Short mmCIF file of N, CA, C and O in Angstrom, two decimals:
data_model
loop_
_atom_site.label_atom_id
_atom_site.label_comp_id
_atom_site.label_asym_id
_atom_site.label_seq_id
_atom_site.Cartn_x
_atom_site.Cartn_y
_atom_site.Cartn_z
N GLN A 21 70.91 -44.05 -40.49
CA GLN A 21 69.78 -44.87 -40.91
C GLN A 21 68.57 -43.96 -41.13
O GLN A 21 68.37 -42.99 -40.42
N VAL A 22 67.78 -44.31 -42.12
CA VAL A 22 66.58 -43.54 -42.46
C VAL A 22 65.37 -44.46 -42.39
O VAL A 22 65.41 -45.58 -42.90
N GLN A 23 64.33 -43.98 -41.76
CA GLN A 23 63.05 -44.70 -41.77
C GLN A 23 62.06 -43.90 -42.62
O GLN A 23 61.93 -42.68 -42.45
N LEU A 24 61.38 -44.60 -43.50
CA LEU A 24 60.36 -43.99 -44.35
C LEU A 24 59.03 -44.66 -44.03
O LEU A 24 58.93 -45.89 -44.08
N VAL A 25 58.04 -43.85 -43.71
CA VAL A 25 56.73 -44.39 -43.35
C VAL A 25 55.67 -43.77 -44.25
O VAL A 25 55.46 -42.55 -44.24
N GLU A 26 55.01 -44.64 -45.03
CA GLU A 26 53.96 -44.18 -45.92
C GLU A 26 52.61 -44.20 -45.22
O GLU A 26 52.38 -45.00 -44.31
N SER A 27 51.73 -43.34 -45.66
CA SER A 27 50.35 -43.33 -45.17
C SER A 27 49.45 -42.77 -46.26
O SER A 27 49.93 -42.19 -47.24
N GLY A 28 48.16 -42.98 -46.07
CA GLY A 28 47.19 -42.41 -46.99
C GLY A 28 46.58 -43.38 -47.97
O GLY A 28 45.70 -43.01 -48.75
N GLY A 29 47.05 -44.63 -47.97
CA GLY A 29 46.46 -45.60 -48.87
C GLY A 29 45.06 -45.99 -48.43
O GLY A 29 44.59 -45.61 -47.35
N GLY A 30 44.40 -46.75 -49.28
CA GLY A 30 43.06 -47.20 -48.94
C GLY A 30 42.30 -47.64 -50.16
O GLY A 30 42.88 -47.88 -51.23
N LEU A 31 40.99 -47.74 -49.99
CA LEU A 31 40.10 -48.17 -51.06
C LEU A 31 39.39 -46.94 -51.64
O LEU A 31 38.85 -46.13 -50.88
N VAL A 32 39.39 -46.84 -52.95
CA VAL A 32 38.75 -45.71 -53.61
C VAL A 32 38.08 -46.21 -54.89
O VAL A 32 38.55 -47.19 -55.49
N GLN A 33 37.02 -45.55 -55.28
CA GLN A 33 36.36 -45.93 -56.52
C GLN A 33 37.10 -45.35 -57.72
O GLN A 33 37.78 -44.32 -57.61
N ALA A 34 36.94 -46.00 -58.84
CA ALA A 34 37.54 -45.50 -60.07
C ALA A 34 37.09 -44.07 -60.32
O ALA A 34 35.93 -43.73 -60.12
N GLY A 35 38.05 -43.25 -60.73
CA GLY A 35 37.78 -41.84 -60.94
C GLY A 35 38.07 -40.97 -59.74
O GLY A 35 38.10 -39.74 -59.84
N GLY A 36 38.29 -41.60 -58.61
CA GLY A 36 38.55 -40.86 -57.38
C GLY A 36 40.01 -40.46 -57.23
O GLY A 36 40.83 -40.68 -58.12
N SER A 37 40.32 -39.87 -56.07
CA SER A 37 41.66 -39.38 -55.80
C SER A 37 42.14 -39.86 -54.44
O SER A 37 41.33 -40.13 -53.54
N LEU A 38 43.44 -39.94 -54.31
CA LEU A 38 44.08 -40.22 -53.03
C LEU A 38 45.37 -39.42 -52.97
O LEU A 38 46.00 -39.16 -54.01
N ARG A 39 45.76 -39.07 -51.76
CA ARG A 39 47.07 -38.46 -51.56
C ARG A 39 47.85 -39.30 -50.56
O ARG A 39 47.41 -39.48 -49.42
N LEU A 40 48.97 -39.80 -51.02
CA LEU A 40 49.86 -40.56 -50.15
C LEU A 40 50.92 -39.63 -49.57
O LEU A 40 51.35 -38.68 -50.22
N SER A 41 51.32 -39.95 -48.35
CA SER A 41 52.38 -39.20 -47.69
C SER A 41 53.49 -40.15 -47.30
O SER A 41 53.25 -41.32 -47.03
N CYS A 42 54.69 -39.64 -47.27
CA CYS A 42 55.84 -40.42 -46.81
C CYS A 42 56.70 -39.52 -45.95
O CYS A 42 57.27 -38.53 -46.42
N ALA A 43 56.79 -39.88 -44.68
CA ALA A 43 57.58 -39.11 -43.73
C ALA A 43 58.90 -39.81 -43.47
O ALA A 43 58.93 -41.01 -43.18
N ALA A 44 59.97 -39.06 -43.56
CA ALA A 44 61.31 -39.59 -43.32
C ALA A 44 61.78 -39.19 -41.93
O ALA A 44 61.56 -38.07 -41.49
N SER A 45 62.44 -40.11 -41.27
CA SER A 45 63.01 -39.82 -39.96
C SER A 45 64.33 -40.56 -39.81
O SER A 45 64.66 -41.43 -40.61
N GLY A 46 65.07 -40.22 -38.79
CA GLY A 46 66.33 -40.89 -38.51
C GLY A 46 67.53 -40.07 -38.90
O GLY A 46 68.54 -40.07 -38.23
N ARG A 47 67.44 -39.39 -40.02
CA ARG A 47 68.47 -38.45 -40.45
C ARG A 47 67.82 -37.58 -41.50
O ARG A 47 66.82 -37.96 -42.10
N THR A 48 68.43 -36.46 -41.74
CA THR A 48 67.83 -35.58 -42.73
C THR A 48 68.06 -36.12 -44.14
O THR A 48 69.12 -36.60 -44.46
N VAL A 49 67.00 -36.09 -44.91
CA VAL A 49 67.11 -36.48 -46.31
C VAL A 49 66.79 -35.28 -47.19
O VAL A 49 66.42 -35.42 -48.35
N GLY A 50 66.93 -34.10 -46.60
CA GLY A 50 66.55 -32.89 -47.32
C GLY A 50 67.28 -32.70 -48.62
O GLY A 50 66.74 -32.09 -49.54
N SER A 51 68.49 -33.20 -48.75
CA SER A 51 69.25 -33.01 -49.99
C SER A 51 69.18 -34.22 -50.91
O SER A 51 69.84 -34.26 -51.94
N TRP A 52 68.41 -35.20 -50.54
CA TRP A 52 68.31 -36.42 -51.31
C TRP A 52 67.14 -36.36 -52.28
O TRP A 52 66.25 -35.52 -52.15
N SER A 53 67.14 -37.27 -53.22
CA SER A 53 65.96 -37.48 -54.05
C SER A 53 64.99 -38.37 -53.29
O SER A 53 65.41 -39.32 -52.61
N MET A 54 63.72 -38.03 -53.40
CA MET A 54 62.68 -38.87 -52.77
C MET A 54 61.60 -39.12 -53.80
O MET A 54 61.27 -38.23 -54.60
N GLY A 55 61.06 -40.31 -53.76
CA GLY A 55 60.06 -40.63 -54.77
C GLY A 55 59.22 -41.82 -54.44
O GLY A 55 59.20 -42.31 -53.30
N TRP A 56 58.51 -42.30 -55.46
CA TRP A 56 57.52 -43.36 -55.29
C TRP A 56 57.67 -44.44 -56.35
O TRP A 56 57.99 -44.15 -57.51
N PHE A 57 57.41 -45.66 -55.90
CA PHE A 57 57.31 -46.82 -56.76
C PHE A 57 56.00 -47.51 -56.43
O PHE A 57 55.38 -47.24 -55.41
N ARG A 58 55.61 -48.43 -57.30
CA ARG A 58 54.44 -49.25 -56.99
C ARG A 58 54.65 -50.65 -57.52
O ARG A 58 55.39 -50.88 -58.46
N GLN A 59 53.94 -51.58 -56.88
CA GLN A 59 54.00 -52.97 -57.31
C GLN A 59 52.60 -53.56 -57.26
O GLN A 59 52.00 -53.67 -56.18
N ALA A 60 52.11 -53.92 -58.41
CA ALA A 60 50.80 -54.55 -58.52
C ALA A 60 50.95 -56.06 -58.35
O ALA A 60 52.04 -56.62 -58.57
N PRO A 61 49.88 -56.75 -57.98
CA PRO A 61 49.95 -58.20 -57.80
C PRO A 61 50.45 -58.89 -59.06
O PRO A 61 49.96 -58.65 -60.16
N GLY A 62 51.47 -59.74 -58.89
CA GLY A 62 51.99 -60.50 -60.00
C GLY A 62 52.87 -59.73 -60.96
O GLY A 62 53.28 -60.25 -62.00
N LYS A 63 53.17 -58.48 -60.61
CA LYS A 63 53.99 -57.66 -61.50
C LYS A 63 55.25 -57.17 -60.78
O LYS A 63 55.32 -57.19 -59.56
N GLU A 64 56.20 -56.72 -61.56
CA GLU A 64 57.41 -56.17 -60.96
C GLU A 64 57.15 -54.74 -60.46
O GLU A 64 56.24 -54.05 -60.92
N ARG A 65 57.96 -54.36 -59.52
CA ARG A 65 57.87 -52.99 -59.00
C ARG A 65 58.24 -52.02 -60.11
O ARG A 65 59.19 -52.25 -60.86
N GLU A 66 57.50 -50.90 -60.20
CA GLU A 66 57.78 -49.92 -61.24
C GLU A 66 57.92 -48.53 -60.66
O GLU A 66 57.31 -48.18 -59.65
N PHE A 67 58.71 -47.74 -61.32
CA PHE A 67 58.97 -46.36 -60.93
C PHE A 67 57.74 -45.51 -61.24
O PHE A 67 57.20 -45.58 -62.33
N VAL A 68 57.33 -44.71 -60.26
CA VAL A 68 56.23 -43.76 -60.47
C VAL A 68 56.79 -42.38 -60.76
O VAL A 68 56.48 -41.76 -61.77
N GLY A 69 57.63 -41.89 -59.86
CA GLY A 69 58.23 -40.59 -60.04
C GLY A 69 59.07 -40.22 -58.84
O GLY A 69 59.01 -40.87 -57.80
N ALA A 70 59.86 -39.16 -59.00
CA ALA A 70 60.74 -38.74 -57.92
C ALA A 70 61.06 -37.26 -58.04
O ALA A 70 61.07 -36.70 -59.14
N ASN A 71 61.32 -36.68 -56.88
CA ASN A 71 61.72 -35.28 -56.81
C ASN A 71 63.20 -35.19 -56.52
O ASN A 71 63.70 -35.82 -55.59
N LYS A 72 63.90 -34.40 -57.32
CA LYS A 72 65.33 -34.20 -57.15
C LYS A 72 65.56 -32.91 -56.38
O LYS A 72 65.20 -31.84 -56.86
N PHE A 73 66.15 -33.03 -55.20
CA PHE A 73 66.27 -31.86 -54.35
C PHE A 73 67.13 -30.77 -54.98
O PHE A 73 66.81 -29.59 -54.90
N SER A 74 68.23 -31.15 -55.62
CA SER A 74 69.22 -30.16 -56.04
C SER A 74 68.67 -29.15 -57.03
O SER A 74 69.07 -27.98 -57.01
N ASP A 75 67.74 -29.56 -57.90
CA ASP A 75 67.19 -28.59 -58.84
C ASP A 75 65.68 -28.44 -58.71
O ASP A 75 65.07 -27.66 -59.45
N GLY A 76 65.10 -29.18 -57.79
CA GLY A 76 63.66 -29.06 -57.55
C GLY A 76 62.79 -29.71 -58.60
O GLY A 76 61.57 -29.68 -58.50
N ASN A 77 63.41 -30.31 -59.60
CA ASN A 77 62.62 -30.93 -60.67
C ASN A 77 62.03 -32.26 -60.21
O ASN A 77 62.57 -32.95 -59.34
N THR A 78 60.92 -32.59 -60.81
CA THR A 78 60.27 -33.86 -60.54
C THR A 78 60.18 -34.65 -61.83
O THR A 78 59.86 -34.10 -62.88
N TYR A 79 60.51 -35.92 -61.73
CA TYR A 79 60.57 -36.79 -62.89
C TYR A 79 59.52 -37.88 -62.73
O TYR A 79 59.37 -38.45 -61.64
N TYR A 80 58.82 -38.19 -63.80
CA TYR A 80 57.77 -39.20 -63.77
C TYR A 80 58.01 -40.25 -64.84
O TYR A 80 58.54 -39.96 -65.91
N ALA A 81 57.55 -41.46 -64.53
CA ALA A 81 57.47 -42.46 -65.59
C ALA A 81 56.45 -41.96 -66.60
O ALA A 81 55.45 -41.31 -66.24
N ASP A 82 56.67 -42.25 -67.86
CA ASP A 82 55.78 -41.73 -68.91
C ASP A 82 54.32 -42.10 -68.65
O ASP A 82 53.42 -41.29 -68.88
N SER A 83 54.10 -43.30 -68.17
CA SER A 83 52.73 -43.76 -67.96
C SER A 83 52.04 -43.08 -66.79
O SER A 83 50.83 -43.18 -66.62
N MET A 84 52.81 -42.38 -65.96
CA MET A 84 52.26 -41.73 -64.78
C MET A 84 52.00 -40.24 -64.99
O MET A 84 51.38 -39.59 -64.14
N LYS A 85 52.50 -39.71 -66.07
CA LYS A 85 52.37 -38.27 -66.30
C LYS A 85 50.91 -37.88 -66.50
O LYS A 85 50.15 -38.59 -67.15
N GLY A 86 50.54 -36.77 -65.90
CA GLY A 86 49.21 -36.23 -66.10
C GLY A 86 48.25 -36.49 -64.96
O GLY A 86 47.48 -35.61 -64.59
N ARG A 87 48.28 -37.68 -64.38
CA ARG A 87 47.35 -38.01 -63.29
C ARG A 87 48.02 -37.99 -61.92
O ARG A 87 47.34 -37.82 -60.91
N PHE A 88 49.33 -38.19 -61.89
CA PHE A 88 50.06 -38.26 -60.62
C PHE A 88 50.95 -37.03 -60.46
O PHE A 88 51.60 -36.61 -61.42
N THR A 89 50.97 -36.51 -59.24
CA THR A 89 51.81 -35.35 -58.95
C THR A 89 52.57 -35.58 -57.65
O THR A 89 51.95 -35.92 -56.63
N ILE A 90 53.87 -35.37 -57.71
CA ILE A 90 54.71 -35.50 -56.52
C ILE A 90 55.07 -34.11 -56.02
O ILE A 90 55.44 -33.24 -56.81
N SER A 91 54.95 -33.95 -54.72
CA SER A 91 55.37 -32.70 -54.09
C SER A 91 56.15 -33.03 -52.84
O SER A 91 56.17 -34.18 -52.38
N ARG A 92 56.78 -32.01 -52.29
CA ARG A 92 57.71 -32.28 -51.20
C ARG A 92 57.71 -31.10 -50.23
O ARG A 92 57.66 -29.94 -50.66
N ASP A 93 57.79 -31.41 -48.95
CA ASP A 93 57.91 -30.41 -47.90
C ASP A 93 59.19 -30.72 -47.14
O ASP A 93 59.20 -31.62 -46.27
N ASN A 94 60.25 -30.03 -47.47
CA ASN A 94 61.54 -30.35 -46.86
C ASN A 94 61.55 -30.03 -45.36
O ASN A 94 62.26 -30.69 -44.60
N ALA A 95 60.78 -29.05 -44.96
CA ALA A 95 60.73 -28.71 -43.53
C ALA A 95 60.15 -29.86 -42.72
O ALA A 95 60.50 -30.05 -41.55
N LYS A 96 59.29 -30.64 -43.35
CA LYS A 96 58.67 -31.78 -42.66
C LYS A 96 59.31 -33.10 -43.06
O LYS A 96 58.86 -34.16 -42.63
N ASN A 97 60.33 -33.04 -43.91
CA ASN A 97 60.97 -34.28 -44.38
C ASN A 97 59.93 -35.24 -44.96
O ASN A 97 59.96 -36.45 -44.71
N THR A 98 59.01 -34.68 -45.73
CA THR A 98 57.88 -35.46 -46.23
C THR A 98 57.72 -35.26 -47.73
O THR A 98 57.89 -34.14 -48.24
N VAL A 99 57.39 -36.35 -48.41
CA VAL A 99 57.08 -36.29 -49.83
C VAL A 99 55.66 -36.82 -50.01
O VAL A 99 55.21 -37.70 -49.28
N TYR A 100 54.96 -36.27 -50.99
CA TYR A 100 53.57 -36.63 -51.23
C TYR A 100 53.37 -37.14 -52.65
O TYR A 100 54.12 -36.78 -53.56
N LEU A 101 52.35 -37.96 -52.80
CA LEU A 101 51.95 -38.42 -54.13
C LEU A 101 50.45 -38.19 -54.25
O LEU A 101 49.66 -38.87 -53.59
N GLN A 102 50.08 -37.22 -55.07
CA GLN A 102 48.68 -36.95 -55.34
C GLN A 102 48.28 -37.75 -56.57
O GLN A 102 48.90 -37.60 -57.64
N MET A 103 47.25 -38.56 -56.43
CA MET A 103 46.80 -39.42 -57.52
C MET A 103 45.36 -39.08 -57.85
O MET A 103 44.48 -39.16 -56.97
N ASN A 104 45.13 -38.70 -59.08
CA ASN A 104 43.80 -38.31 -59.53
C ASN A 104 43.30 -39.25 -60.63
O ASN A 104 44.11 -39.96 -61.25
N SER A 105 42.01 -39.23 -60.85
CA SER A 105 41.40 -40.04 -61.90
C SER A 105 41.89 -41.49 -61.83
O SER A 105 42.31 -42.06 -62.84
N LEU A 106 41.83 -42.04 -60.65
CA LEU A 106 42.37 -43.37 -60.44
C LEU A 106 41.61 -44.43 -61.22
O LEU A 106 40.38 -44.33 -61.42
N LYS A 107 42.36 -45.44 -61.64
CA LYS A 107 41.83 -46.55 -62.43
C LYS A 107 42.08 -47.85 -61.69
O LYS A 107 43.02 -47.94 -60.89
N PRO A 108 41.29 -48.87 -61.97
CA PRO A 108 41.54 -50.16 -61.30
C PRO A 108 42.98 -50.66 -61.50
O PRO A 108 43.53 -51.30 -60.60
N GLU A 109 43.57 -50.35 -62.63
CA GLU A 109 44.94 -50.80 -62.88
C GLU A 109 45.99 -50.05 -62.05
O GLU A 109 47.17 -50.39 -62.08
N ASP A 110 45.55 -49.04 -61.32
CA ASP A 110 46.45 -48.37 -60.39
C ASP A 110 46.54 -49.11 -59.05
O ASP A 110 47.32 -48.72 -58.18
N THR A 111 45.73 -50.14 -58.89
CA THR A 111 45.77 -50.93 -57.68
C THR A 111 47.16 -51.54 -57.49
O THR A 111 47.66 -52.23 -58.39
N ALA A 112 47.76 -51.26 -56.35
CA ALA A 112 49.13 -51.72 -56.10
C ALA A 112 49.52 -51.34 -54.68
O ALA A 112 48.82 -50.58 -54.00
N VAL A 113 50.64 -51.88 -54.26
CA VAL A 113 51.29 -51.36 -53.05
C VAL A 113 52.24 -50.25 -53.50
O VAL A 113 53.05 -50.45 -54.41
N TYR A 114 52.10 -49.12 -52.87
CA TYR A 114 52.92 -47.96 -53.23
C TYR A 114 54.02 -47.79 -52.18
O TYR A 114 53.74 -47.74 -50.97
N TYR A 115 55.24 -47.68 -52.68
CA TYR A 115 56.41 -47.58 -51.82
C TYR A 115 57.09 -46.22 -51.97
O TYR A 115 57.26 -45.73 -53.09
N CYS A 116 57.49 -45.69 -50.87
CA CYS A 116 58.31 -44.48 -50.85
C CYS A 116 59.78 -44.90 -50.83
O CYS A 116 60.13 -45.94 -50.26
N ALA A 117 60.62 -44.10 -51.45
CA ALA A 117 62.05 -44.41 -51.48
C ALA A 117 62.85 -43.12 -51.40
O ALA A 117 62.37 -42.04 -51.76
N ALA A 118 64.09 -43.28 -50.93
CA ALA A 118 65.00 -42.13 -50.84
C ALA A 118 66.40 -42.58 -51.23
O ALA A 118 66.83 -43.68 -50.89
N ASP A 119 67.09 -41.71 -51.95
CA ASP A 119 68.45 -42.00 -52.37
C ASP A 119 69.15 -40.69 -52.70
O ASP A 119 68.52 -39.74 -53.16
N PRO A 120 70.45 -40.64 -52.49
CA PRO A 120 71.17 -39.41 -52.83
C PRO A 120 71.15 -39.10 -54.33
O PRO A 120 71.32 -37.95 -54.72
N SER A 121 70.97 -40.11 -55.16
CA SER A 121 71.08 -39.95 -56.60
C SER A 121 69.74 -40.16 -57.30
O SER A 121 69.11 -41.21 -57.15
N ILE A 122 69.32 -39.21 -58.12
CA ILE A 122 68.10 -39.38 -58.90
C ILE A 122 68.27 -40.48 -59.94
O ILE A 122 67.33 -41.23 -60.25
N ALA A 123 69.48 -40.61 -60.46
CA ALA A 123 69.73 -41.65 -61.47
C ALA A 123 69.56 -43.03 -60.85
O ALA A 123 68.95 -43.94 -61.44
N THR A 124 70.11 -43.20 -59.67
CA THR A 124 69.96 -44.48 -58.97
C THR A 124 68.51 -44.74 -58.65
O THR A 124 68.02 -45.86 -58.78
N MET A 125 67.82 -43.70 -58.25
CA MET A 125 66.43 -43.87 -57.89
C MET A 125 65.60 -44.32 -59.08
O MET A 125 64.78 -45.23 -58.97
N THR A 126 65.78 -43.70 -60.21
CA THR A 126 64.96 -44.08 -61.37
C THR A 126 65.24 -45.50 -61.83
O THR A 126 64.39 -46.11 -62.49
N ARG A 127 66.40 -46.02 -61.48
CA ARG A 127 66.71 -47.41 -61.79
C ARG A 127 66.15 -48.38 -60.75
O ARG A 127 66.22 -49.59 -60.93
N GLY A 128 65.62 -47.84 -59.66
CA GLY A 128 65.04 -48.69 -58.63
C GLY A 128 66.01 -49.20 -57.59
O GLY A 128 65.63 -50.01 -56.75
N ALA A 129 67.23 -48.74 -57.62
CA ALA A 129 68.25 -49.22 -56.66
C ALA A 129 68.40 -48.23 -55.52
O ALA A 129 69.51 -47.76 -55.23
N CYS A 130 67.32 -47.95 -54.83
CA CYS A 130 67.31 -46.90 -53.82
C CYS A 130 67.92 -47.41 -52.51
O CYS A 130 67.81 -48.58 -52.18
N ARG A 131 68.50 -46.47 -51.81
CA ARG A 131 69.17 -46.85 -50.56
C ARG A 131 68.16 -47.18 -49.47
O ARG A 131 68.38 -48.10 -48.68
N TYR A 132 67.06 -46.44 -49.41
CA TYR A 132 66.08 -46.66 -48.36
C TYR A 132 64.67 -46.80 -48.96
O TYR A 132 64.33 -46.10 -49.92
N TRP A 133 63.91 -47.68 -48.34
CA TRP A 133 62.55 -47.97 -48.77
C TRP A 133 61.60 -47.95 -47.59
O TRP A 133 61.97 -48.36 -46.48
N GLY A 134 60.38 -47.50 -47.84
CA GLY A 134 59.34 -47.69 -46.86
C GLY A 134 58.74 -49.07 -46.99
O GLY A 134 59.11 -49.84 -47.90
N ARG A 135 57.81 -49.39 -46.12
CA ARG A 135 57.17 -50.71 -46.14
C ARG A 135 56.01 -50.77 -47.11
O ARG A 135 55.51 -51.86 -47.40
N GLY A 136 55.55 -49.65 -47.55
CA GLY A 136 54.48 -49.64 -48.54
C GLY A 136 53.11 -49.39 -47.94
O GLY A 136 52.86 -49.66 -46.76
N THR A 137 52.24 -48.88 -48.79
CA THR A 137 50.84 -48.68 -48.41
C THR A 137 49.96 -49.16 -49.56
O THR A 137 50.26 -48.90 -50.73
N GLN A 138 48.91 -49.87 -49.22
CA GLN A 138 48.06 -50.48 -50.24
C GLN A 138 47.07 -49.46 -50.78
O GLN A 138 46.39 -48.75 -50.02
N VAL A 139 46.98 -49.41 -52.10
CA VAL A 139 45.96 -48.61 -52.78
C VAL A 139 45.14 -49.57 -53.62
O VAL A 139 45.68 -50.32 -54.44
N THR A 140 43.84 -49.56 -53.38
CA THR A 140 42.93 -50.41 -54.13
C THR A 140 41.89 -49.54 -54.80
O THR A 140 41.21 -48.76 -54.12
N VAL A 141 41.76 -49.69 -56.11
CA VAL A 141 40.80 -48.91 -56.87
C VAL A 141 39.73 -49.86 -57.40
O VAL A 141 40.03 -50.78 -58.17
N SER A 142 38.52 -49.64 -56.98
CA SER A 142 37.42 -50.51 -57.40
C SER A 142 36.75 -49.94 -58.65
O SER A 142 36.68 -48.73 -58.85
N SER A 143 36.25 -50.85 -59.47
CA SER A 143 35.60 -50.42 -60.73
C SER A 143 34.12 -50.14 -60.53
O SER A 143 33.55 -50.43 -59.50
#
């Protein structure tokens, strides 16, 4: 069993930055893909991006490229989401996820999910 705990959410003004963290525990996920999703009020959950352990590449949804950066510290079993130039439309609950397969992850069918952390961007 894997537990994923997100932190770092909060309220920020438009144009500001936040860094979310997701710490994994329970078993090692060092060889798994880890990434982020978000769900805004009244909308479906959407893929933000994910890091694939096997080749170190990071994949982003097209709409997230440029402002969001995912990084990973395997020694700490932690993945990060750096968000810059935030906009009110980035307001959402951000979820961390882990899965052995990057393909499965990008489809949103991840094996493990965190409980989410709220990010609110004020205009």
